[in-house]
Short mmCIF file of C-alpha atoms in Angstrom, two decimals:
data_model
loop_
_atom_site.label_atom_id
_atom_site.label_comp_id
_atom_site.label_asym_id
_atom_site.label_seq_id
_atom_site.Cartn_x
_atom_site.Cartn_y
_atom_site.Cartn_z
CA MET A 1 -48.62 63.68 19.47
CA THR A 2 -48.40 65.85 16.35
CA SER A 3 -46.32 64.97 13.32
CA THR A 4 -43.90 67.71 14.35
CA ASP A 5 -43.51 66.14 17.80
CA SER A 6 -42.92 62.71 16.23
CA ALA A 7 -40.22 64.08 13.94
CA SER A 8 -38.57 65.82 16.88
CA ALA A 9 -38.61 62.62 18.98
CA ALA A 10 -37.11 60.63 16.12
CA SER A 11 -34.35 63.20 15.66
CA GLN A 12 -33.48 62.94 19.37
CA LYS A 13 -33.28 59.15 19.36
CA ALA A 14 -30.01 57.90 20.77
CA PRO A 15 -27.51 56.74 18.11
CA ALA A 16 -26.99 53.01 17.69
CA LYS A 17 -24.34 51.58 19.97
CA ASP A 18 -20.96 51.07 18.35
CA PRO A 19 -20.50 47.26 18.22
CA TRP A 20 -16.79 47.72 18.89
CA ASP A 21 -17.40 49.74 22.06
CA LEU A 22 -16.49 46.94 24.45
CA PRO A 23 -16.02 46.99 28.24
CA ASP A 24 -12.73 47.06 30.12
CA VAL A 25 -12.17 43.53 31.42
CA SER A 26 -8.56 43.94 32.51
CA GLY A 27 -9.44 43.72 36.19
CA LEU A 28 -11.47 40.51 36.01
CA VAL A 29 -10.17 37.18 37.27
CA VAL A 30 -10.41 34.43 34.67
CA GLY A 31 -10.67 30.79 35.70
CA VAL A 32 -9.98 27.98 33.25
CA LEU A 33 -11.54 24.61 34.05
CA GLY A 34 -9.48 21.98 32.30
CA GLY A 35 -6.55 24.34 32.50
CA THR A 36 -4.02 21.51 32.46
CA GLY A 37 -5.17 20.28 29.03
CA PRO A 38 -3.74 21.67 25.76
CA GLN A 39 -6.56 24.13 24.95
CA GLY A 40 -7.08 25.35 28.50
CA LYS A 41 -3.38 25.68 29.17
CA GLY A 42 -2.89 27.62 25.94
CA LEU A 43 -5.73 30.04 26.71
CA ALA A 44 -4.43 30.54 30.25
CA PHE A 45 -0.96 31.32 28.93
CA ARG A 46 -2.17 33.85 26.34
CA LEU A 47 -4.52 35.67 28.71
CA ALA A 48 -1.97 35.80 31.51
CA ARG A 49 0.73 37.06 29.17
CA ALA A 50 -1.69 39.81 28.13
CA GLY A 51 -1.96 40.88 31.77
CA GLN A 52 -5.12 39.06 32.86
CA LYS A 53 -5.26 37.43 36.30
CA VAL A 54 -5.71 33.71 35.59
CA ILE A 55 -6.42 30.67 37.77
CA ILE A 56 -6.34 27.23 36.19
CA GLY A 57 -8.43 24.44 37.61
CA SER A 58 -8.09 20.68 37.61
CA ARG A 59 -9.63 17.79 39.50
CA ALA A 60 -6.25 17.52 41.22
CA ALA A 61 -5.04 20.77 42.80
CA ASP A 62 -1.40 19.63 42.76
CA ARG A 63 -1.57 19.06 39.02
CA ALA A 64 -3.06 22.52 38.50
CA ARG A 65 -0.40 24.16 40.63
CA GLY A 66 2.34 22.36 38.69
CA ALA A 67 0.92 23.51 35.36
CA ALA A 68 0.55 27.07 36.67
CA GLU A 69 4.20 27.13 37.71
CA GLU A 70 5.18 26.07 34.20
CA LEU A 71 3.10 28.85 32.63
CA GLY A 72 4.39 31.66 34.86
CA HIS A 73 2.97 35.18 34.33
CA GLY A 74 1.29 35.03 37.74
CA VAL A 75 -0.98 32.09 36.86
CA GLU A 76 -2.29 30.20 39.91
CA GLY A 77 -3.51 26.62 40.14
CA ALA A 78 -6.33 25.17 42.25
CA ASP A 79 -8.88 22.42 42.22
CA ASN A 80 -11.89 23.04 40.00
CA ALA A 81 -14.17 24.17 42.81
CA GLU A 82 -11.74 26.77 44.17
CA CYS A 83 -10.98 27.95 40.64
CA ALA A 84 -14.69 28.53 39.98
CA ARG A 85 -15.28 30.29 43.32
CA ARG A 86 -12.41 32.73 42.91
CA SER A 87 -13.05 33.70 39.29
CA ASP A 88 -15.30 36.33 37.70
CA ILE A 89 -15.30 34.60 34.31
CA VAL A 90 -14.92 30.83 34.01
CA ILE A 91 -13.80 29.22 30.75
CA VAL A 92 -14.86 25.58 30.38
CA ALA A 93 -12.13 23.75 28.45
CA VAL A 94 -12.64 20.20 29.70
CA PRO A 95 -12.85 17.13 27.41
CA TRP A 96 -16.32 16.53 25.99
CA ASP A 97 -16.69 13.20 27.77
CA GLY A 98 -16.26 14.95 31.13
CA HIS A 99 -18.34 18.03 30.31
CA ARG A 100 -21.63 17.07 31.97
CA GLU A 101 -20.08 15.57 35.07
CA THR A 102 -17.77 18.53 35.65
CA LEU A 103 -20.50 21.15 35.34
CA GLU A 104 -23.00 19.21 37.44
CA SER A 105 -20.44 18.98 40.24
CA LEU A 106 -19.74 22.75 40.13
CA ARG A 107 -23.29 24.10 39.81
CA GLY A 108 -23.09 25.87 43.17
CA GLU A 109 -19.62 27.35 42.64
CA LEU A 110 -20.58 28.60 39.16
CA ALA A 111 -23.83 30.26 40.27
CA GLY A 112 -23.80 33.93 39.32
CA LYS A 113 -20.67 33.53 37.19
CA LEU A 114 -20.15 34.33 33.54
CA VAL A 115 -19.33 30.94 32.01
CA VAL A 116 -17.62 30.62 28.61
CA ASP A 117 -18.00 27.16 27.10
CA CYS A 118 -15.39 26.29 24.45
CA VAL A 119 -15.96 22.53 24.33
CA ASN A 120 -16.33 20.83 20.95
CA PRO A 121 -18.35 17.58 20.95
CA LEU A 122 -16.44 15.46 18.44
CA GLY A 123 -16.07 11.82 17.52
CA PHE A 124 -13.19 10.19 15.65
CA ASP A 125 -13.03 7.15 13.39
CA LYS A 126 -10.96 5.93 10.44
CA LYS A 127 -12.38 8.75 8.28
CA GLY A 128 -11.31 11.44 10.72
CA ALA A 129 -13.15 13.84 13.02
CA TYR A 130 -16.90 14.33 12.92
CA ALA A 131 -19.36 16.41 14.93
CA LEU A 132 -21.57 14.97 17.65
CA LYS A 133 -24.90 16.58 18.51
CA PRO A 134 -25.80 16.54 22.20
CA GLU A 135 -29.40 16.05 23.22
CA GLU A 136 -29.58 19.72 24.24
CA GLY A 137 -28.33 20.81 20.80
CA SER A 138 -24.73 21.76 21.63
CA ALA A 139 -22.19 21.71 24.44
CA ALA A 140 -23.04 25.34 25.22
CA GLU A 141 -26.76 24.59 25.45
CA GLN A 142 -26.00 21.61 27.67
CA ALA A 143 -23.99 23.94 29.91
CA ALA A 144 -26.89 26.40 30.05
CA ALA A 145 -29.29 23.59 31.01
CA LEU A 146 -26.95 22.30 33.71
CA LEU A 147 -26.16 25.78 35.10
CA PRO A 148 -29.49 27.63 35.43
CA ASP A 149 -27.99 30.18 37.83
CA SER A 150 -25.01 31.02 35.58
CA ARG A 151 -24.75 33.25 32.50
CA VAL A 152 -23.53 30.92 29.79
CA THR A 153 -21.81 32.01 26.60
CA ALA A 154 -19.81 30.11 23.96
CA ALA A 155 -16.45 31.12 22.47
CA PHE A 156 -12.81 30.12 21.78
CA HIS A 157 -13.74 26.96 19.82
CA HIS A 158 -11.47 27.34 16.79
CA LEU A 159 -8.09 28.06 18.35
CA SER A 160 -5.03 25.90 17.79
CA ALA A 161 -3.63 24.67 21.08
CA VAL A 162 -0.21 24.41 19.41
CA LEU A 163 -0.20 28.09 18.47
CA LEU A 164 -1.64 29.19 21.81
CA GLN A 165 1.19 27.49 23.68
CA ASP A 166 4.01 28.66 21.40
CA PRO A 167 5.87 31.41 23.33
CA ALA A 168 7.66 32.51 20.16
CA LEU A 169 4.39 33.77 18.65
CA GLU A 170 3.57 37.31 19.72
CA GLU A 171 0.14 37.31 18.04
CA ILE A 172 -2.59 34.77 17.25
CA ASP A 173 -4.07 35.72 13.88
CA THR A 174 -7.71 34.70 14.25
CA ASP A 175 -11.24 35.78 15.05
CA VAL A 176 -13.25 34.33 17.92
CA MET A 177 -16.97 33.75 17.37
CA VAL A 178 -18.89 34.57 20.56
CA LEU A 179 -22.45 33.42 21.21
CA GLY A 180 -24.81 34.20 24.06
CA GLU A 181 -28.20 35.43 25.18
CA GLU A 182 -27.28 38.74 26.81
CA ARG A 183 -25.45 41.48 24.93
CA ALA A 184 -23.48 42.58 27.97
CA ASP A 185 -22.17 39.06 28.57
CA VAL A 186 -21.24 38.58 24.92
CA GLU A 187 -19.42 41.91 24.83
CA THR A 188 -17.47 40.99 27.96
CA VAL A 189 -16.26 37.81 26.27
CA GLN A 190 -15.50 39.70 23.05
CA ALA A 191 -13.38 42.10 25.08
CA LEU A 192 -11.61 39.21 26.77
CA ALA A 193 -10.73 37.68 23.40
CA GLY A 194 -9.46 41.06 22.27
CA ARG A 195 -6.96 41.11 25.13
CA ILE A 196 -4.91 38.55 23.19
CA PRO A 197 -2.84 40.28 20.48
CA GLY A 198 -4.08 39.42 16.98
CA MET A 199 -7.51 38.23 18.13
CA ARG A 200 -10.95 39.77 17.73
CA GLY A 201 -14.12 38.64 19.45
CA ILE A 202 -17.15 38.82 17.14
CA PHE A 203 -20.81 38.31 18.02
CA ALA A 204 -22.10 35.24 16.16
CA GLY A 205 -25.64 34.73 17.46
CA ARG A 206 -27.49 33.17 20.33
CA LEU A 207 -26.71 29.86 21.98
CA ARG A 208 -29.13 28.02 19.68
CA ASN A 209 -26.54 28.63 16.94
CA ALA A 210 -23.67 27.09 18.92
CA HIS A 211 -23.84 23.62 17.35
CA GLN A 212 -22.55 24.66 13.95
CA VAL A 213 -19.79 26.74 15.53
CA GLU A 214 -18.68 23.79 17.67
CA SER A 215 -18.96 21.31 14.78
CA LEU A 216 -16.84 23.46 12.43
CA VAL A 217 -13.82 22.27 14.38
CA ALA A 218 -14.16 18.90 12.62
CA ASN A 219 -13.65 20.70 9.31
CA LEU A 220 -10.65 22.60 10.64
CA ILE A 221 -9.08 19.33 11.79
CA SER A 222 -9.43 18.02 8.23
CA VAL A 223 -7.86 21.21 6.87
CA ASN A 224 -4.96 20.95 9.28
CA ARG A 225 -4.25 17.32 8.48
CA ARG A 226 -4.26 17.88 4.72
CA TYR A 227 -2.17 21.06 4.73
CA LYS A 228 -0.02 20.41 7.82
CA ALA A 229 -1.34 23.66 9.26
CA HIS A 230 -2.95 25.19 12.34
CA ALA A 231 -5.91 26.86 10.63
CA GLY A 232 -8.14 29.42 12.31
CA LEU A 233 -10.91 31.74 11.13
CA ARG A 234 -11.08 35.31 9.85
CA LEU A 235 -14.46 36.94 9.15
CA THR A 236 -14.41 39.45 6.29
CA ASP A 237 -16.13 42.84 6.01
CA VAL A 238 -16.57 43.20 9.77
#
């Protein structure tokens, strides 16, 4: 190839993809495992109010159906297995101490699904909250190890359950850090976060960086206790 040919090829190179060019996720069904807990219930409410089809899951189907009726906006309730089967995207919002057991039991139902882990491994003592480090490195990496046939991402860690569940708030003023291995999966989750007014989903690295994102919640808990607040995150210059 001549230098002229090289210059011509370079000039015809496709422009870099706009990082804010995100897919349309409005038609996807979102399942929330742990959807009867504060975080899961709040996420289900916000997404459903934004027009997303949402199914919340629980170990007890009756409990899930009761919570769904409270939320309204077309939210349905089911046991965890049915929730996983019927959903395109599955948000994992279960307590840390039930994380491994829940995912192990749903490996088949979650195969081929886009899984969004938002679990924060935390401990509490007289000094307050502190981060735990799972053997795999993070809750998200544990999920990826337990679900080899799923596409695991991590997001929605830093959201206040109190604000999410407050119907008087029209917007949630925060950014959502999204981590994952495949750009398409990350962008889908970014777009899902962006469905909630006031929120942005922002790429924050691969799953190996999930531990510090999960552990930052311990710092936010300290902030909230000192200032009687419901602190979130905003990333500048993005």
